[in-house]
Every structure is written in C-alpha cells, then in structure tokens.
Amino acid sequence: MEETTKKKKMTEIGSAIEELSVLSIAKTTIVTTEKEATNIINLPLKPLLSFCNIIVQVLDKIGPTMAVLRHDIDQNIQRLEKMWESDPLVYSNLVEILRKEAKEGSSRKPKSCSRAAFWLTRAMDFTLALLQRLVKDMSQNMEQAIEECYNLTLKPWHGWISSAAFKVALKLVPNNNTFINVLAAKDETHQIVQDDIRSLISLLIPLLSQLHSILELYEVSKLKSP
C-alpha cells in the first residue's frame, strides 16, 4: 500500500530529483589525456538521457509554446541513444562520445552527438532558469518569465527562424497558477511544489556546471542553430 501511495505522488519534479540523484551516485572522475590537461567528471549516458526525458515532460506542462524545443530535445536524445546502442560498453558515458568525435573532427557537424549534447545542455539551462524564477516568486507572470529565460539561455544560440517561432508560440503560455497546479500531485500544496523545485535546483546546478566544462573542453560550447 505504501509503495502504491508513493507511485501516485510521484510527479515530474519528483522523478527528475530521483533521476539526478541516481546520476550523482553514478558519476566518477576519469583521468584525461595530457593534451586535455585536466581531470573531468564521467557522466553516465543513460541516467542523463532519462533525466532529459523528464525535462520534456516538465516542458509539456507549459503547453504548445515548448513544442519546438520539445521536438529538438527528443531528436537529440535519440541521436545519443543511437550512439550508445552501437556499442553500449564503449559509449556508456558522454565523455567518451565527445572525445571520439573530437578526434575524428566531427564535433561540429549538424548531426553530431556533440551538437546533441550542446543543445540538451542549453535546454537544461532554460529549465533551470525558469525553475529558479518560479521558486523565487510563485506568483510572477509566466509569459514574462519564460520569455526572459529564453532570452537569457536559448536566444543567443538560436537563429532568427527559431527565435521568431518561439515569439509566436509565447502567446500560448498558461498562467502561473495553472502551471504550478499541473506540476503538483493531487492535494499537494504550492509550498510542497516549491520545496521540491528547490531540491531539483540544488542537483541541477552542479550537473550543468560539469556539462558546460565538458563541452568547453571539447570545444563545442558555442554552437548556433539556423
């Protein structure tokens, strides 16, 4: 009975916390080559992609505004999963994939896994920025909050086509109360949701710091879309 109750109460935010906790436990430090001149964190790929799938579910709560971003995340997850499936032992972690493409000189190609990792990281940047704004003020205007987070985290890397599409879709954003309610479990208060968001933020910040360091190391930290 207790297990059933827990399952019923598990929200997207709760699932995200669970996945990031697993990822934090699974991370290990690996010694890089002399050329790379640093030790970096090895990020297991499957737990990372599981978390990204939950990010998609959270963005779905915002509605059609996030449709383009959601589609991009799905495609990037699939690209990395395909690489993992080609050799699960060799490509069990993100660093090995980026290292392989860096050696081949294919990191910046349109369909590279390095580019997929870059855009997944930017999507997480956006999610973090939005969650930080929500936890700071649960009553703020959602349309304004999403636009400001987009301008900060995604717009600098988007071309005019992507930016224009987002601007049009922004009018479909739900109000803040509706968004918080769909994030909450049944009978869950906004205070509980706020506390869960804080827990998620505390796990997401160090993950993103590690991801940005890895992307910078393999020189794929500044890519742009059309």
Short mmCIF file of C-alpha atoms in Angstrom, two decimals:
data_model
loop_
_atom_site.label_atom_id
_atom_site.label_comp_id
_atom_site.label_asym_id
_atom_site.label_seq_id
_atom_site.Cartn_x
_atom_site.Cartn_y
_atom_site.Cartn_z
CA MET A 1 0.00 0.00 0.00
CA GLU A 2 2.81 2.39 0.90
CA GLU A 3 4.58 1.72 -2.42
CA THR A 4 1.36 2.40 -4.34
CA THR A 5 0.90 5.68 -2.49
CA LYS A 6 4.44 6.76 -3.37
CA LYS A 7 3.86 6.00 -7.05
CA LYS A 8 0.69 8.05 -7.05
CA LYS A 9 2.51 11.00 -5.51
CA MET A 10 5.49 10.89 -7.89
CA THR A 11 5.38 13.99 -10.09
CA GLU A 12 7.64 15.03 -12.93
CA ILE A 13 9.64 17.14 -10.46
CA GLY A 14 9.91 14.15 -8.10
CA SER A 15 11.01 11.89 -10.96
CA ALA A 16 13.61 14.45 -12.03
CA ILE A 17 15.02 14.58 -8.48
CA GLU A 18 15.18 10.79 -8.42
CA GLU A 19 17.00 10.57 -11.77
CA LEU A 20 19.51 13.26 -10.84
CA SER A 21 20.18 11.52 -7.53
CA VAL A 22 20.97 8.33 -9.45
CA LEU A 23 23.22 10.26 -11.82
CA SER A 24 25.07 11.91 -8.93
CA ILE A 25 25.82 8.50 -7.41
CA ALA A 26 26.91 7.02 -10.75
CA LYS A 27 29.35 9.80 -11.68
CA THR A 28 33.06 9.05 -11.47
CA THR A 29 36.20 11.07 -12.05
CA ILE A 30 38.29 9.98 -15.02
CA VAL A 31 41.85 10.99 -15.82
CA THR A 32 42.04 12.63 -19.22
CA THR A 33 44.94 12.67 -21.63
CA GLU A 34 47.90 15.02 -21.27
CA LYS A 35 46.53 17.09 -24.14
CA GLU A 36 43.25 17.65 -22.27
CA ALA A 37 45.34 18.60 -19.21
CA THR A 38 42.61 18.12 -16.62
CA ASN A 39 40.53 15.56 -14.80
CA ILE A 40 36.84 15.61 -15.65
CA ILE A 41 33.66 14.01 -14.40
CA ASN A 42 32.46 10.96 -16.29
CA LEU A 43 28.71 11.32 -16.88
CA PRO A 44 26.89 8.00 -17.43
CA LEU A 45 24.80 8.46 -20.56
CA LYS A 46 21.61 6.51 -19.80
CA PRO A 47 20.74 8.24 -16.49
CA LEU A 48 21.48 11.59 -18.15
CA LEU A 49 19.10 10.83 -21.03
CA SER A 50 16.44 9.58 -18.61
CA PHE A 51 16.61 12.94 -16.87
CA CYS A 52 16.33 14.76 -20.22
CA ASN A 53 13.19 12.75 -20.98
CA ILE A 54 11.68 14.03 -17.74
CA ILE A 55 12.62 17.59 -18.73
CA VAL A 56 10.46 17.03 -21.82
CA GLN A 57 7.54 16.09 -19.56
CA VAL A 58 8.01 19.24 -17.48
CA LEU A 59 8.14 21.42 -20.61
CA ASP A 60 4.97 19.72 -21.85
CA LYS A 61 3.18 21.30 -18.89
CA ILE A 62 3.87 24.71 -20.40
CA GLY A 63 1.94 23.68 -23.49
CA PRO A 64 2.38 24.33 -27.24
CA THR A 65 4.90 27.12 -26.61
CA MET A 66 7.53 24.47 -25.91
CA ALA A 67 6.66 22.26 -28.91
CA VAL A 68 9.73 23.26 -30.97
CA LEU A 69 12.10 22.90 -28.01
CA ARG A 70 10.50 19.59 -27.08
CA HIS A 71 10.98 18.27 -30.61
CA ASP A 72 14.64 19.30 -30.56
CA ILE A 73 15.21 17.59 -27.20
CA ASP A 74 13.59 14.38 -28.45
CA GLN A 75 15.80 14.33 -31.56
CA ASN A 76 18.96 14.98 -29.56
CA ILE A 77 18.12 12.24 -27.06
CA GLN A 78 17.54 9.81 -29.92
CA ARG A 79 20.86 10.73 -31.54
CA LEU A 80 22.79 9.98 -28.35
CA GLU A 81 20.80 6.81 -27.70
CA LYS A 82 21.65 5.59 -31.19
CA MET A 83 25.35 6.09 -30.47
CA TRP A 84 25.00 4.21 -27.17
CA GLU A 85 23.19 1.33 -28.90
CA SER A 86 26.06 0.97 -31.41
CA ASP A 87 28.37 -0.09 -28.55
CA PRO A 88 26.92 0.15 -25.00
CA LEU A 89 30.24 -0.67 -23.35
CA VAL A 90 32.33 1.92 -25.18
CA TYR A 91 29.71 4.67 -25.27
CA SER A 92 28.24 4.24 -21.80
CA ASN A 93 29.29 7.77 -20.85
CA LEU A 94 29.05 11.16 -22.53
CA VAL A 95 32.74 12.00 -22.31
CA GLU A 96 33.80 9.04 -24.47
CA ILE A 97 31.36 10.09 -27.18
CA LEU A 98 32.60 13.69 -27.24
CA ARG A 99 36.19 12.52 -27.17
CA LYS A 100 35.61 10.22 -30.14
CA GLU A 101 34.04 12.97 -32.25
CA ALA A 102 36.75 15.46 -31.28
CA LYS A 103 39.43 13.05 -32.50
CA GLU A 104 37.51 12.48 -35.76
CA GLY A 105 36.95 16.21 -36.26
CA SER A 106 33.18 15.66 -36.50
CA SER A 107 32.06 17.51 -33.34
CA ARG A 108 30.58 20.49 -35.18
CA LYS A 109 28.78 18.55 -37.89
CA PRO A 110 24.97 19.13 -37.95
CA LYS A 111 24.13 15.56 -36.87
CA SER A 112 26.93 15.04 -34.37
CA CYS A 113 26.37 13.75 -30.85
CA SER A 114 28.47 16.65 -29.57
CA ARG A 115 25.94 19.06 -31.04
CA ALA A 116 23.13 17.00 -29.48
CA ALA A 117 24.81 17.25 -26.07
CA PHE A 118 25.22 21.01 -26.57
CA TRP A 119 21.51 21.55 -27.24
CA LEU A 120 20.40 19.26 -24.42
CA THR A 121 22.58 21.31 -22.08
CA ARG A 122 21.02 24.56 -23.34
CA ALA A 123 17.54 23.11 -22.79
CA MET A 124 18.55 22.30 -19.21
CA ASP A 125 19.92 25.85 -18.83
CA PHE A 126 16.48 27.15 -19.81
CA THR A 127 14.72 24.76 -17.43
CA LEU A 128 16.99 25.76 -14.55
CA ALA A 129 16.49 29.47 -15.18
CA LEU A 130 12.71 29.02 -15.25
CA LEU A 131 12.64 26.93 -12.07
CA GLN A 132 14.82 29.49 -10.28
CA ARG A 133 12.42 32.26 -11.21
CA LEU A 134 9.41 30.24 -10.10
CA VAL A 135 10.88 29.33 -6.75
CA LYS A 136 11.78 32.97 -6.16
CA ASP A 137 8.27 34.23 -6.93
CA MET A 138 5.49 31.70 -7.48
CA SER A 139 3.05 34.46 -8.47
CA GLN A 140 5.04 36.02 -11.30
CA ASN A 141 3.76 36.35 -14.86
CA MET A 142 4.58 33.12 -16.69
CA GLU A 143 4.77 34.63 -20.17
CA GLN A 144 7.29 37.21 -18.99
CA ALA A 145 9.28 34.64 -17.01
CA ILE A 146 9.54 32.23 -19.95
CA GLU A 147 10.47 34.99 -22.39
CA GLU A 148 13.21 36.30 -20.10
CA CYS A 149 14.59 32.79 -19.53
CA TYR A 150 14.54 32.12 -23.26
CA ASN A 151 16.35 35.39 -23.99
CA LEU A 152 18.99 34.51 -21.40
CA THR A 153 19.64 30.85 -22.22
CA LEU A 154 18.50 29.93 -25.75
CA LYS A 155 18.06 33.03 -27.88
CA PRO A 156 21.83 33.81 -28.08
CA TRP A 157 22.30 30.43 -29.80
CA HIS A 158 19.17 30.46 -31.98
CA GLY A 159 18.92 31.89 -35.45
CA TRP A 160 16.11 34.23 -36.45
CA ILE A 161 13.81 31.40 -37.60
CA SER A 162 13.87 29.63 -34.24
CA SER A 163 13.55 32.92 -32.34
CA ALA A 164 10.57 34.02 -34.44
CA ALA A 165 8.80 30.68 -33.93
CA PHE A 166 9.26 30.95 -30.17
CA LYS A 167 7.95 34.52 -30.13
CA VAL A 168 4.71 33.45 -31.83
CA ALA A 169 4.21 30.45 -29.52
CA LEU A 170 4.80 32.55 -26.41
CA LYS A 171 1.20 33.78 -26.51
CA LEU A 172 0.02 30.25 -25.63
CA VAL A 173 1.73 30.10 -22.22
CA PRO A 174 -0.58 29.14 -19.29
CA ASN A 175 -0.83 31.38 -16.24
CA ASN A 176 1.45 30.62 -13.32
CA ASN A 177 -1.26 29.08 -11.13
CA THR A 178 -2.23 26.60 -13.86
CA PHE A 179 1.40 25.64 -14.43
CA ILE A 180 2.12 25.06 -10.72
CA ASN A 181 -1.07 23.03 -10.37
CA VAL A 182 -0.13 20.65 -13.19
CA LEU A 183 3.32 20.19 -11.64
CA ALA A 184 1.78 19.25 -8.30
CA ALA A 185 0.48 15.86 -7.21
CA LYS A 186 -3.12 15.56 -6.09
CA ASP A 187 -3.76 17.56 -2.90
CA GLU A 188 -0.17 18.86 -2.94
CA THR A 189 0.26 22.46 -1.82
CA HIS A 190 2.23 25.07 -3.71
CA GLN A 191 4.68 25.14 -0.79
CA ILE A 192 5.48 21.45 -1.31
CA VAL A 193 5.98 22.05 -5.04
CA GLN A 194 8.26 24.97 -4.20
CA ASP A 195 10.33 22.81 -1.83
CA ASP A 196 10.63 20.07 -4.48
CA ILE A 197 11.74 22.62 -7.06
CA ARG A 198 14.45 23.85 -4.66
CA SER A 199 15.68 20.27 -4.26
CA LEU A 200 15.79 19.82 -8.03
CA ILE A 201 17.66 23.10 -8.50
CA SER A 202 20.30 22.05 -5.95
CA LEU A 203 21.01 18.91 -8.03
CA LEU A 204 20.75 20.56 -11.44
CA ILE A 205 23.24 23.38 -10.82
CA PRO A 206 26.32 21.13 -10.32
CA LEU A 207 25.27 18.89 -13.23
CA LEU A 208 25.12 21.86 -15.59
CA SER A 209 28.44 23.15 -14.33
CA GLN A 210 30.01 19.80 -15.22
CA LEU A 211 28.30 19.67 -18.61
CA HIS A 212 29.48 23.15 -19.56
CA SER A 213 33.03 22.27 -18.53
CA ILE A 214 32.95 19.14 -20.68
CA LEU A 215 31.53 21.00 -23.68
CA GLU A 216 34.17 23.70 -23.34
CA LEU A 217 36.92 21.10 -23.08
CA TYR A 218 35.89 19.55 -26.39
CA GLU A 219 35.26 22.96 -27.98
CA VAL A 220 31.54 22.59 -28.58
CA SER A 221 30.31 25.20 -26.11
CA LYS A 222 29.33 27.88 -28.66
CA LEU A 223 27.23 26.46 -31.47
CA LYS A 224 24.36 28.18 -33.24
CA SER A 225 21.22 26.97 -34.99
CA PRO A 226 19.86 28.36 -38.26
#
